[in-house]
Coordinates of C-alpha atoms in Angstrom, one line a residue:
M997 CA 5.6 -22.6 10.7
S998 CA 8.8 -23.1 8.8
A999 CA 12.0 -21.4 9.8
P1000 CA 13.0 -18.5 7.5
S1001 CA 16.1 -20.4 6.4
A1002 CA 14.1 -23.3 5.0
R1003 CA 12.7 -21.2 2.2
P1004 CA 15.1 -20.6 -0.8
A1005 CA 15.9 -17.0 -1.2
P1006 CA 17.3 -15.9 -4.6
A1007 CA 19.8 -13.1 -4.6
A1008 CA 17.4 -10.7 -6.2
S1009 CA 14.2 -11.9 -4.5
S1010 CA 12.6 -8.5 -4.7
T1011 CA 12.6 -8.6 -8.5
T1012 CA 11.6 -12.3 -9.0
P1013 CA 8.3 -12.8 -10.8
A1014 CA 6.9 -14.9 -7.9
T1015 CA 6.9 -11.8 -5.6
T1016 CA 3.8 -10.1 -7.1
T1017 CA 0.2 -11.3 -6.9
R1018 CA -0.3 -10.8 -10.7
S1019 CA 2.8 -12.9 -11.7
R1020 CA 1.8 -15.7 -9.3
R1021 CA -1.6 -15.8 -10.9
L1022 CA -0.1 -15.9 -14.3
A1023 CA 2.2 -18.7 -13.2
L1024 CA -0.8 -20.6 -11.9
G1025 CA -2.6 -20.0 -15.2
V1026 CA 0.5 -21.4 -17.1
I1027 CA 0.7 -24.5 -14.9
A1028 CA -3.0 -25.1 -15.1
T1029 CA -3.0 -24.7 -18.9
G1030 CA -0.1 -27.1 -19.3
M1031 CA -1.9 -29.6 -17.0
L1032 CA -5.2 -29.1 -18.9
M1033 CA -3.4 -29.9 -22.2
I1034 CA -2.0 -33.1 -20.8
I1035 CA -5.2 -34.2 -19.2
L1036 CA -7.2 -33.3 -22.3
D1037 CA -4.9 -35.4 -24.4
G1038 CA -5.5 -38.5 -22.2
S1039 CA -9.3 -38.4 -22.6
I1040 CA -9.6 -36.8 -26.1
V1041 CA -8.0 -39.9 -27.6
T1042 CA -10.5 -42.4 -26.3
V1043 CA -13.4 -40.9 -28.3
A1044 CA -11.3 -40.8 -31.5
M1045 CA -10.1 -44.4 -31.3
P1046 CA -12.5 -45.9 -33.8
A1047 CA -11.6 -43.2 -36.4
I1048 CA -7.9 -43.7 -35.8
Q1049 CA -8.3 -47.5 -36.3
N1050 CA -10.2 -47.1 -39.6
N1051 CA -7.8 -44.5 -41.0
L1052 CA -4.4 -46.0 -40.1
G1053 CA -5.4 -49.7 -40.3
F1054 CA -4.7 -50.6 -36.6
T1055 CA -5.4 -54.2 -35.6
P1056 CA -7.6 -54.4 -32.5
A1057 CA -4.6 -55.4 -30.3
G1058 CA -2.4 -52.8 -31.9
L1059 CA -5.0 -50.0 -31.2
S1060 CA -4.6 -50.4 -27.5
W1061 CA -1.0 -49.2 -27.8
V1062 CA -2.3 -45.7 -28.8
V1063 CA -3.2 -45.5 -25.1
N1064 CA -0.7 -47.9 -23.6
A1065 CA 2.4 -46.3 -25.1
Y1066 CA 1.5 -42.9 -23.5
L1067 CA 0.4 -44.5 -20.2
I1068 CA 3.6 -46.5 -19.8
A1069 CA 6.0 -43.6 -20.5
F1070 CA 4.0 -41.1 -18.5
G1071 CA 3.4 -43.3 -15.4
S1072 CA 6.9 -44.7 -15.2
L1073 CA 8.8 -41.4 -15.5
L1074 CA 6.8 -39.2 -13.1
L1075 CA 8.8 -40.0 -10.0
L1076 CA 12.2 -39.5 -11.8
A1077 CA 11.0 -36.3 -13.5
G1078 CA 9.8 -34.9 -10.2
R1079 CA 13.1 -35.5 -8.5
L1080 CA 15.1 -34.2 -11.4
G1081 CA 13.0 -31.0 -11.2
D1082 CA 14.2 -30.6 -7.6
L1083 CA 17.8 -31.2 -8.6
L1084 CA 18.0 -29.3 -11.9
G1085 CA 15.3 -26.7 -11.4
R1086 CA 11.5 -27.2 -11.7
K1087 CA 11.1 -24.3 -14.2
R1088 CA 13.6 -26.0 -16.6
M1089 CA 11.8 -29.3 -16.2
F1090 CA 8.4 -27.8 -16.9
L1091 CA 9.5 -25.8 -19.9
A1092 CA 11.4 -28.8 -21.4
G1093 CA 8.4 -31.1 -20.8
T1094 CA 5.9 -28.7 -22.3
A1095 CA 8.2 -28.3 -25.4
V1096 CA 8.6 -32.1 -25.8
F1097 CA 4.9 -32.7 -25.4
T1098 CA 4.0 -30.0 -28.0
V1099 CA 6.5 -31.3 -30.6
A1100 CA 5.2 -34.9 -30.0
S1101 CA 1.6 -33.7 -30.5
L1102 CA 2.6 -32.3 -33.9
L1103 CA 4.3 -35.6 -34.8
A1104 CA 1.2 -37.6 -33.6
G1105 CA -1.1 -35.4 -35.8
L1106 CA 1.1 -36.0 -38.8
A1107 CA 1.4 -39.7 -38.3
T1108 CA 0.6 -41.9 -41.3
T1109 CA 1.3 -45.3 -39.9
P1110 CA 0.5 -47.1 -36.6
A1111 CA 4.2 -47.3 -35.7
L1112 CA 4.7 -43.5 -36.1
L1113 CA 1.6 -42.7 -34.0
I1114 CA 2.7 -45.1 -31.2
A1115 CA 6.2 -43.6 -31.2
A1116 CA 4.7 -40.1 -31.0
R1117 CA 2.4 -41.1 -28.2
F1118 CA 5.4 -42.5 -26.2
L1119 CA 7.2 -39.2 -26.7
Q1120 CA 4.1 -37.4 -25.5
G1121 CA 4.1 -39.5 -22.4
I1122 CA 7.7 -38.5 -21.7
G1123 CA 7.0 -34.8 -22.2
G1124 CA 3.8 -35.0 -20.1
A1125 CA 5.6 -36.7 -17.2
M1126 CA 8.3 -34.0 -17.2
A1127 CA 5.8 -31.1 -17.1
S1128 CA 3.1 -32.5 -14.8
A1129 CA 5.6 -34.0 -12.3
V1130 CA 6.8 -30.6 -11.2
G1131 CA 3.5 -28.6 -11.5
L1132 CA 2.3 -29.1 -8.0
G1133 CA 5.9 -28.6 -6.7
I1134 CA 6.0 -25.1 -8.3
L1135 CA 2.6 -24.3 -6.9
V1136 CA 3.3 -25.2 -3.3
T1137 CA 6.5 -23.1 -3.3
L1138 CA 4.8 -20.1 -5.0
F1139 CA 1.7 -20.1 -2.7
T1140 CA 2.8 -20.5 0.9
E1141 CA -0.2 -18.8 2.6
P1142 CA -2.8 -21.5 3.4
R1143 CA -5.8 -19.8 1.9
E1144 CA -4.0 -18.8 -1.3
R1145 CA -2.5 -22.3 -1.6
A1146 CA -6.0 -23.9 -1.2
R1147 CA -7.3 -21.7 -4.1
A1148 CA -4.4 -22.5 -6.3
I1149 CA -4.7 -26.2 -5.7
A1150 CA -8.5 -26.0 -6.4
V1151 CA -7.7 -24.5 -9.8
F1152 CA -5.0 -27.2 -10.5
S1153 CA -7.4 -30.0 -9.4
F1154 CA -10.2 -28.6 -11.6
T1155 CA -8.0 -29.0 -14.7
G1156 CA -7.5 -32.7 -13.8
A1157 CA -11.1 -33.5 -12.8
A1158 CA -13.0 -31.5 -15.5
G1159 CA -10.3 -31.8 -18.2
A1160 CA -11.2 -35.5 -18.8
S1161 CA -14.9 -34.6 -19.4
I1162 CA -14.0 -31.6 -21.6
G1163 CA -11.6 -33.8 -23.5
Q1164 CA -14.4 -36.2 -24.4
V1165 CA -16.6 -33.4 -25.6
L1166 CA -13.8 -31.8 -27.6
G1167 CA -12.6 -35.1 -29.0
G1168 CA -16.1 -36.0 -30.3
V1169 CA -16.6 -32.6 -31.9
L1170 CA -13.2 -32.5 -33.6
T1171 CA -13.4 -36.0 -34.8
D1172 CA -16.8 -35.6 -36.3
A1173 CA -16.3 -32.1 -37.6
V1174 CA -12.7 -32.2 -39.0
S1175 CA -10.6 -35.4 -38.4
W1176 CA -8.9 -37.3 -35.7
H1177 CA -5.6 -35.5 -36.6
W1178 CA -6.9 -32.4 -34.9
I1179 CA -7.2 -34.0 -31.5
F1180 CA -3.4 -33.7 -31.5
F1181 CA -3.0 -30.4 -33.5
I1182 CA -5.2 -28.6 -30.9
N1183 CA -2.2 -29.0 -28.5
L1184 CA 0.1 -26.8 -30.6
P1185 CA -1.4 -23.3 -29.9
I1186 CA -2.0 -24.3 -26.2
G1187 CA 1.6 -25.6 -25.8
L1188 CA 3.2 -22.6 -27.6
A1189 CA 1.2 -20.1 -25.6
A1190 CA 2.1 -21.8 -22.3
L1191 CA 5.8 -21.7 -23.2
V1192 CA 5.7 -18.0 -24.2
V1193 CA 4.0 -17.0 -20.9
A1194 CA 6.0 -19.4 -18.7
V1195 CA 9.4 -18.1 -19.5
P1196 CA 8.9 -14.7 -17.8
V1197 CA 6.4 -15.6 -15.0
L1198 CA 7.6 -18.9 -13.6
P1199 CA 10.1 -18.4 -10.8
A1200 CA 13.7 -19.3 -11.7
D1201 CA 15.1 -22.0 -9.4
R1202 CA 18.5 -23.4 -9.8
G1203 CA 17.8 -26.6 -8.0
L1204 CA 19.9 -28.6 -5.5
G1205 CA 22.3 -29.9 -8.1
L1206 CA 22.8 -33.4 -9.3
R1207 CA 25.1 -34.2 -6.4
A1208 CA 22.2 -34.0 -4.0
G1209 CA 20.5 -37.0 -5.5
A1210 CA 22.5 -38.3 -8.5
D1211 CA 21.6 -42.0 -7.9
V1212 CA 21.9 -43.3 -11.5
I1213 CA 21.4 -46.9 -10.4
G1214 CA 18.3 -46.0 -8.4
A1215 CA 16.9 -44.0 -11.3
L1216 CA 17.3 -47.1 -13.6
L1217 CA 15.7 -49.4 -11.0
V1218 CA 12.6 -47.3 -10.4
T1219 CA 12.0 -46.4 -14.0
A1220 CA 12.4 -50.0 -15.2
G1221 CA 10.3 -51.3 -12.3
L1222 CA 7.5 -48.8 -12.9
M1223 CA 7.5 -49.3 -16.6
L1224 CA 7.4 -53.1 -16.3
A1225 CA 4.6 -52.9 -13.6
I1226 CA 2.4 -50.6 -15.7
Y1227 CA 3.0 -52.7 -18.8
T1228 CA 2.1 -55.8 -16.9
V1229 CA -1.2 -54.2 -15.6
V1230 CA -2.3 -52.8 -19.0
K1231 CA -1.8 -56.2 -20.6
V1232 CA -3.8 -58.1 -18.0
E1233 CA -7.0 -58.0 -20.2
E1234 CA -5.1 -59.8 -23.0
Y1235 CA -3.3 -62.4 -20.9
G1236 CA -5.4 -62.8 -17.7
W1237 CA -4.4 -62.2 -14.0
T1238 CA -3.1 -65.7 -13.4
S1239 CA -1.2 -66.2 -16.6
A1240 CA 2.6 -66.9 -16.6
H1241 CA 3.0 -63.6 -18.5
T1242 CA 1.3 -61.5 -15.8
L1243 CA 2.7 -63.4 -12.8
G1244 CA 6.3 -63.5 -14.2
L1245 CA 6.5 -59.9 -15.2
G1246 CA 4.7 -58.8 -12.0
V1247 CA 7.3 -60.6 -9.8
A1248 CA 10.1 -59.0 -11.9
A1249 CA 8.6 -55.6 -11.4
A1250 CA 8.2 -56.1 -7.7
V1251 CA 11.9 -57.2 -7.5
L1252 CA 13.1 -54.1 -9.3
L1253 CA 11.0 -51.8 -7.1
G1254 CA 12.0 -53.7 -4.0
A1255 CA 15.7 -53.3 -5.0
F1256 CA 15.1 -49.6 -5.5
I1257 CA 13.6 -49.1 -2.0
A1258 CA 16.5 -51.1 -0.5
R1259 CA 19.0 -48.9 -2.3
Q1260 CA 17.3 -45.7 -1.2
A1261 CA 17.5 -46.7 2.4
G1262 CA 21.3 -47.0 2.2
A1263 CA 22.3 -44.5 -0.5
G1264 CA 24.2 -41.4 0.5
T1265 CA 22.3 -39.2 -2.1
P1266 CA 19.1 -41.1 -2.6
L1267 CA 16.8 -40.3 -5.5
L1268 CA 13.8 -40.8 -3.3
P1269 CA 14.6 -39.8 0.3
L1270 CA 12.4 -42.3 2.3
R1271 CA 11.6 -39.6 4.9
I1272 CA 8.8 -38.4 2.5
L1273 CA 7.0 -41.8 3.0
R1274 CA 7.2 -41.6 6.8
S1275 CA 4.6 -38.8 6.8
R1276 CA 1.3 -40.4 7.7
T1277 CA -0.6 -37.7 5.8
V1278 CA 1.4 -38.1 2.6
A1279 CA 1.4 -41.9 2.6
G1280 CA -2.4 -42.0 3.4
A1281 CA -3.2 -39.4 0.8
N1282 CA -1.4 -41.3 -1.9
L1283 CA -3.1 -44.6 -0.9
V1284 CA -6.5 -42.9 -1.0
Q1285 CA -5.7 -41.5 -4.4
L1286 CA -4.7 -44.9 -5.8
L1287 CA -8.0 -46.4 -4.7
M1288 CA -10.1 -43.4 -5.8
V1289 CA -8.6 -43.1 -9.3
A1290 CA -8.9 -46.9 -9.8
A1291 CA -12.6 -46.6 -9.0
L1292 CA -13.2 -43.5 -11.1
F1293 CA -11.9 -45.1 -14.3
S1294 CA -15.3 -46.7 -14.4
F1295 CA -17.0 -43.3 -14.5
Q1296 CA -14.7 -41.6 -17.0
I1297 CA -14.4 -44.4 -19.5
L1298 CA -17.1 -47.0 -18.9
V1299 CA -19.9 -44.4 -18.9
A1300 CA -18.7 -43.2 -22.3
L1301 CA -18.7 -46.8 -23.5
Y1302 CA -22.2 -47.4 -22.1
L1303 CA -23.5 -44.3 -23.8
Q1304 CA -22.0 -45.3 -27.2
K1305 CA -22.4 -49.1 -27.2
V1306 CA -25.7 -49.5 -25.3
L1307 CA -27.6 -46.2 -25.9
S1308 CA -26.0 -45.7 -29.4
Y1309 CA -24.8 -42.2 -28.8
G1310 CA -22.4 -40.7 -31.3
S1311 CA -19.0 -39.3 -30.3
A1312 CA -20.2 -35.7 -30.0
R1313 CA -23.4 -36.6 -28.2
T1314 CA -21.5 -38.7 -25.7
G1315 CA -19.2 -35.7 -24.9
L1316 CA -22.2 -33.4 -24.5
A1317 CA -24.0 -35.9 -22.3
M1318 CA -21.0 -35.8 -19.9
L1319 CA -20.6 -32.0 -20.0
P1320 CA -22.8 -31.4 -16.9
A1321 CA -20.3 -33.4 -14.9
A1322 CA -17.5 -31.0 -16.0
A1323 CA -19.7 -28.0 -15.2
V1324 CA -20.5 -29.1 -11.6
I1325 CA -16.9 -30.1 -10.9
G1326 CA -15.8 -26.7 -12.1
V1327 CA -18.4 -24.8 -9.9
V1328 CA -17.5 -26.8 -6.8
S1329 CA -13.8 -27.0 -7.1
L1330 CA -13.3 -23.4 -8.2
G1331 CA -16.2 -21.8 -6.3
V1332 CA -16.4 -23.4 -2.9
S1333 CA -13.8 -26.1 -2.3
A1334 CA -11.1 -23.7 -0.9
R1335 CA -13.5 -22.1 1.5
L1336 CA -14.8 -25.5 2.7
N1337 CA -11.3 -26.8 3.2
A1338 CA -10.4 -23.7 5.2
R1339 CA -13.5 -23.9 7.4
F1340 CA -13.9 -27.7 7.9
G1341 CA -10.5 -29.1 7.1
E1342 CA -9.3 -31.1 4.1
R1343 CA -10.1 -34.5 5.7
R1344 CA -13.8 -33.7 6.3
V1345 CA -14.2 -32.3 2.8
L1346 CA -12.5 -35.3 1.3
L1347 CA -14.8 -37.7 3.2
A1348 CA -17.9 -35.8 2.0
G1349 CA -16.6 -35.9 -1.6
L1350 CA -16.0 -39.7 -1.3
V1351 CA -19.6 -40.2 -0.1
L1352 CA -21.0 -38.4 -3.1
L1353 CA -18.8 -40.4 -5.5
V1354 CA -20.0 -43.7 -3.9
G1355 CA -23.5 -42.4 -4.8
V1356 CA -22.3 -41.8 -8.4
L1357 CA -21.2 -45.4 -8.9
G1358 CA -24.2 -46.7 -6.8
L1359 CA -26.6 -45.1 -9.2
L1360 CA -24.7 -46.3 -12.2
A1361 CA -24.8 -49.9 -10.9
R1362 CA -28.6 -49.6 -11.4
V1363 CA -28.8 -47.9 -14.8
P1364 CA -31.1 -49.7 -17.1
V1365 CA -30.6 -50.9 -20.7
H1366 CA -33.1 -48.4 -22.0
A1367 CA -32.1 -45.4 -19.9
H1368 CA -33.6 -41.9 -20.1
Y1369 CA -30.9 -39.3 -19.8
L1370 CA -32.9 -36.8 -17.6
T1371 CA -34.0 -39.4 -15.0
D1372 CA -31.2 -42.0 -15.1
L1373 CA -28.0 -40.2 -16.1
L1374 CA -28.3 -36.5 -15.3
P1375 CA -28.5 -37.1 -11.5
V1376 CA -25.2 -39.1 -11.8
M1377 CA -23.6 -36.2 -13.7
L1378 CA -24.7 -33.8 -10.9
L1379 CA -23.4 -36.0 -8.1
A1380 CA -20.0 -35.8 -9.9
A1381 CA -19.6 -32.6 -7.8
G1382 CA -17.9 -35.0 -5.4
F1383 CA -14.9 -34.8 -7.7
G1384 CA -14.7 -31.1 -7.0
L1385 CA -14.7 -31.7 -3.3
A1386 CA -12.4 -34.7 -3.1
L1387 CA -9.6 -33.9 -5.5
P1388 CA -8.6 -30.4 -4.2
A1389 CA -8.7 -31.7 -0.6
L1390 CA -6.7 -34.8 -1.4
T1391 CA -4.1 -32.9 -3.4
S1392 CA -3.7 -30.5 -0.4
L1393 CA -3.1 -33.4 1.9
G1394 CA -0.7 -35.1 -0.5
M1395 CA 1.4 -32.0 -0.7
S1396 CA 1.0 -30.9 2.9
D1397 CA 4.4 -32.0 4.2
A1398 CA 6.4 -31.1 1.0
K1399 CA 9.4 -29.0 1.7
A1400 CA 11.0 -26.6 -0.7
D1401 CA 13.8 -29.1 -1.5
D1402 CA 11.6 -32.0 -2.3
A1403 CA 8.4 -30.4 -3.6
G1404 CA 9.0 -31.8 -7.1
L1405 CA 9.5 -35.3 -5.6
A1406 CA 6.3 -35.1 -3.7
S1407 CA 4.5 -33.9 -6.8
G1408 CA 6.0 -36.7 -8.9
L1409 CA 5.0 -39.3 -6.2
F1410 CA 1.4 -38.0 -6.1
N1411 CA 1.1 -38.1 -9.9
T1412 CA 2.7 -41.6 -10.0
T1413 CA 0.1 -43.1 -7.6
Q1414 CA -2.6 -41.5 -9.8
Q1415 CA -1.2 -43.2 -12.9
I1416 CA -0.8 -46.5 -11.2
G1417 CA -4.4 -46.3 -9.9
M1418 CA -5.6 -45.5 -13.4
A1419 CA -3.7 -48.5 -14.9
V1420 CA -5.1 -50.8 -12.2
G1421 CA -8.6 -49.5 -12.8
I1422 CA -8.3 -50.0 -16.6
A1423 CA -7.0 -53.5 -16.2
L1424 CA -9.2 -54.8 -13.4
L1425 CA -12.6 -53.1 -14.1
S1426 CA -12.5 -53.6 -17.9
T1427 CA -11.5 -57.2 -17.5
L1428 CA -14.3 -57.9 -15.0
A1429 CA -16.8 -56.1 -17.2
A1430 CA -15.8 -58.0 -20.3
S1431 CA -15.9 -61.4 -18.5
R1432 CA -19.4 -60.6 -17.1
T1433 CA -20.6 -59.6 -20.5
D1434 CA -19.4 -62.9 -22.0
E1435 CA -21.2 -64.8 -19.3
L1436 CA -24.5 -63.0 -19.9
L1437 CA -24.1 -63.4 -23.7
A1438 CA -23.6 -67.2 -23.1
D1439 CA -26.9 -67.2 -21.1
G1440 CA -28.7 -65.9 -24.1
Q1441 CA -29.1 -62.2 -23.2
S1442 CA -29.0 -59.5 -25.8
R1443 CA -25.8 -57.7 -26.5
A1444 CA -27.1 -54.4 -25.0
A1445 CA -28.3 -56.2 -21.8
A1446 CA -25.0 -58.2 -21.5
L1447 CA -22.9 -55.0 -21.9
T1448 CA -25.0 -53.3 -19.3
G1449 CA -24.6 -56.2 -16.9
G1450 CA -20.8 -56.1 -17.4
Y1451 CA -20.7 -52.4 -16.7
H1452 CA -22.9 -52.9 -13.6
L1453 CA -20.3 -55.2 -12.1
A1454 CA -17.5 -52.7 -12.8
F1455 CA -19.5 -49.9 -11.1
V1456 CA -20.1 -52.1 -8.0
I1457 CA -16.4 -53.0 -7.7
G1458 CA -15.5 -49.3 -8.3
A1459 CA -17.9 -48.3 -5.5
G1460 CA -16.1 -50.9 -3.3
F1461 CA -12.8 -49.1 -4.0
L1462 CA -14.3 -45.8 -3.0
V1463 CA -15.6 -47.3 0.3
A1464 CA -12.1 -48.6 1.0
A1465 CA -10.7 -45.1 0.2
F1466 CA -13.2 -43.6 2.7
V1467 CA -12.1 -46.1 5.4
V1468 CA -8.4 -45.3 4.8
A1469 CA -9.0 -41.6 4.8
F1470 CA -11.1 -41.8 8.0
A1471 CA -8.5 -44.0 9.8
I1472 CA -5.2 -42.7 8.6
L1473 CA -5.8 -39.1 7.7
R1474 CA -6.7 -38.1 11.2
P1475 CA -6.6 -34.4 12.0
Q1476 CA -3.4 -33.4 13.8
R1477 CA -3.8 -32.4 17.4
P1478 CA -2.2 -29.2 18.4
K1479 CA 1.0 -29.6 20.4
P1480 CA 0.5 -28.9 24.1
V1481 CA 2.0 -25.7 25.2
A1482 CA 4.8 -26.3 27.8
A1483 CA 4.0 -25.0 31.3
P1484 CA 6.2 -22.2 32.7
E1485 CA 9.1 -23.5 34.8
K1486 CA 7.8 -21.7 37.9
N1487 CA 4.7 -23.8 37.9
A1488 CA 6.5 -27.1 37.2
A1489 CA 6.7 -28.0 40.9
T1490 CA 2.9 -27.7 41.3
V1491 CA 2.2 -30.1 38.4

């Protein structure tokens, strides 16, 4: 139990919005809504890519930057944005990020050239990083009672897990019914509503002040290092893993990040206090998340590609086919995950969720070229309930040791490993799938059979990542043993 002095106490604490149950629920709704908007945007774009290419005249190589520009900005700025939230105030960072993201969405929807859309997507990534980096930090300081915190994290995790599937449904419907522009315009009412409600209900925190961590050199090193690392990974499919481009930039990114860690070890006011990485639980949870997210790219993206390229589903039908996954994730994460975590502990629930997810990719590795939805794919969608178990438990573990002064940093770190895992999953699994497809085409197989074989390989590798995540969770995220109670002094002589 934390000492009373460890919790920030505003001068007028009795009148702060965070003190009432209703205002805390509204704050949770605002944060979840902002997160849902950002997650939706990441998945909604993938379904509309062909329409965007045809309308704006993107080249095949240029089209990838509609995703890459967002991913690079978002992934590289999360850690910095999380720490700035601790220093300048997490409410300010959330409001500023939501505003930037909303304006950038308007610019993206109005884009008439590839360059304008890519620039707007980069700006969206900046705003998304600012808002999402501090979301978990606000939650863990608002909800301090374990059961309430578990419920709040379950809601937050649901927006991440189910938001991707909902985005694919919405993206397909909007693209087919109206135009691709509306996949960005849809963010405007959501963003404005979130801002209007957030101003009165989010707790006002003044932050620690820049002097507590104003490490400008460290900020430049970590941002440049992460940006270069993510850029290198997302371009692997184009250049290959052993090319001079990949190896050279990879080494440069490692040098920058190594220099950042070395600086943090000796800086008087570090941007990233290394004490946060000494927690076995935090370090283990972030490693598990990296492996899990890398694996689950194959579910979120490659399944959609399989449905469209092999089974010839349209955009809307693809989204609807994946809707049962969103439904079961919502039921499990919102309905039972908090109670299961309270009864059995986050570690056990996480392990159970990982087992279900291994089953998801195991079944997908056997899916045939001429699949029947009810018998071959619906069971996969239902097993996606593992998301609803794993993500809330993992999020709770990743934020378990966060203190009031560095909750934004812990949130930013957790989100950063998520984005790095996604980038690695995209680069590795898509490259392996494409290479396997080319091999099968060269052997004379049909395009549908070759694509299916490529996806099978990616699903098998993804399942391997999940097995590795299970091993790490089992070995590192061991339940903490209660500290032994000291014997009374009068009995000391008899021990």
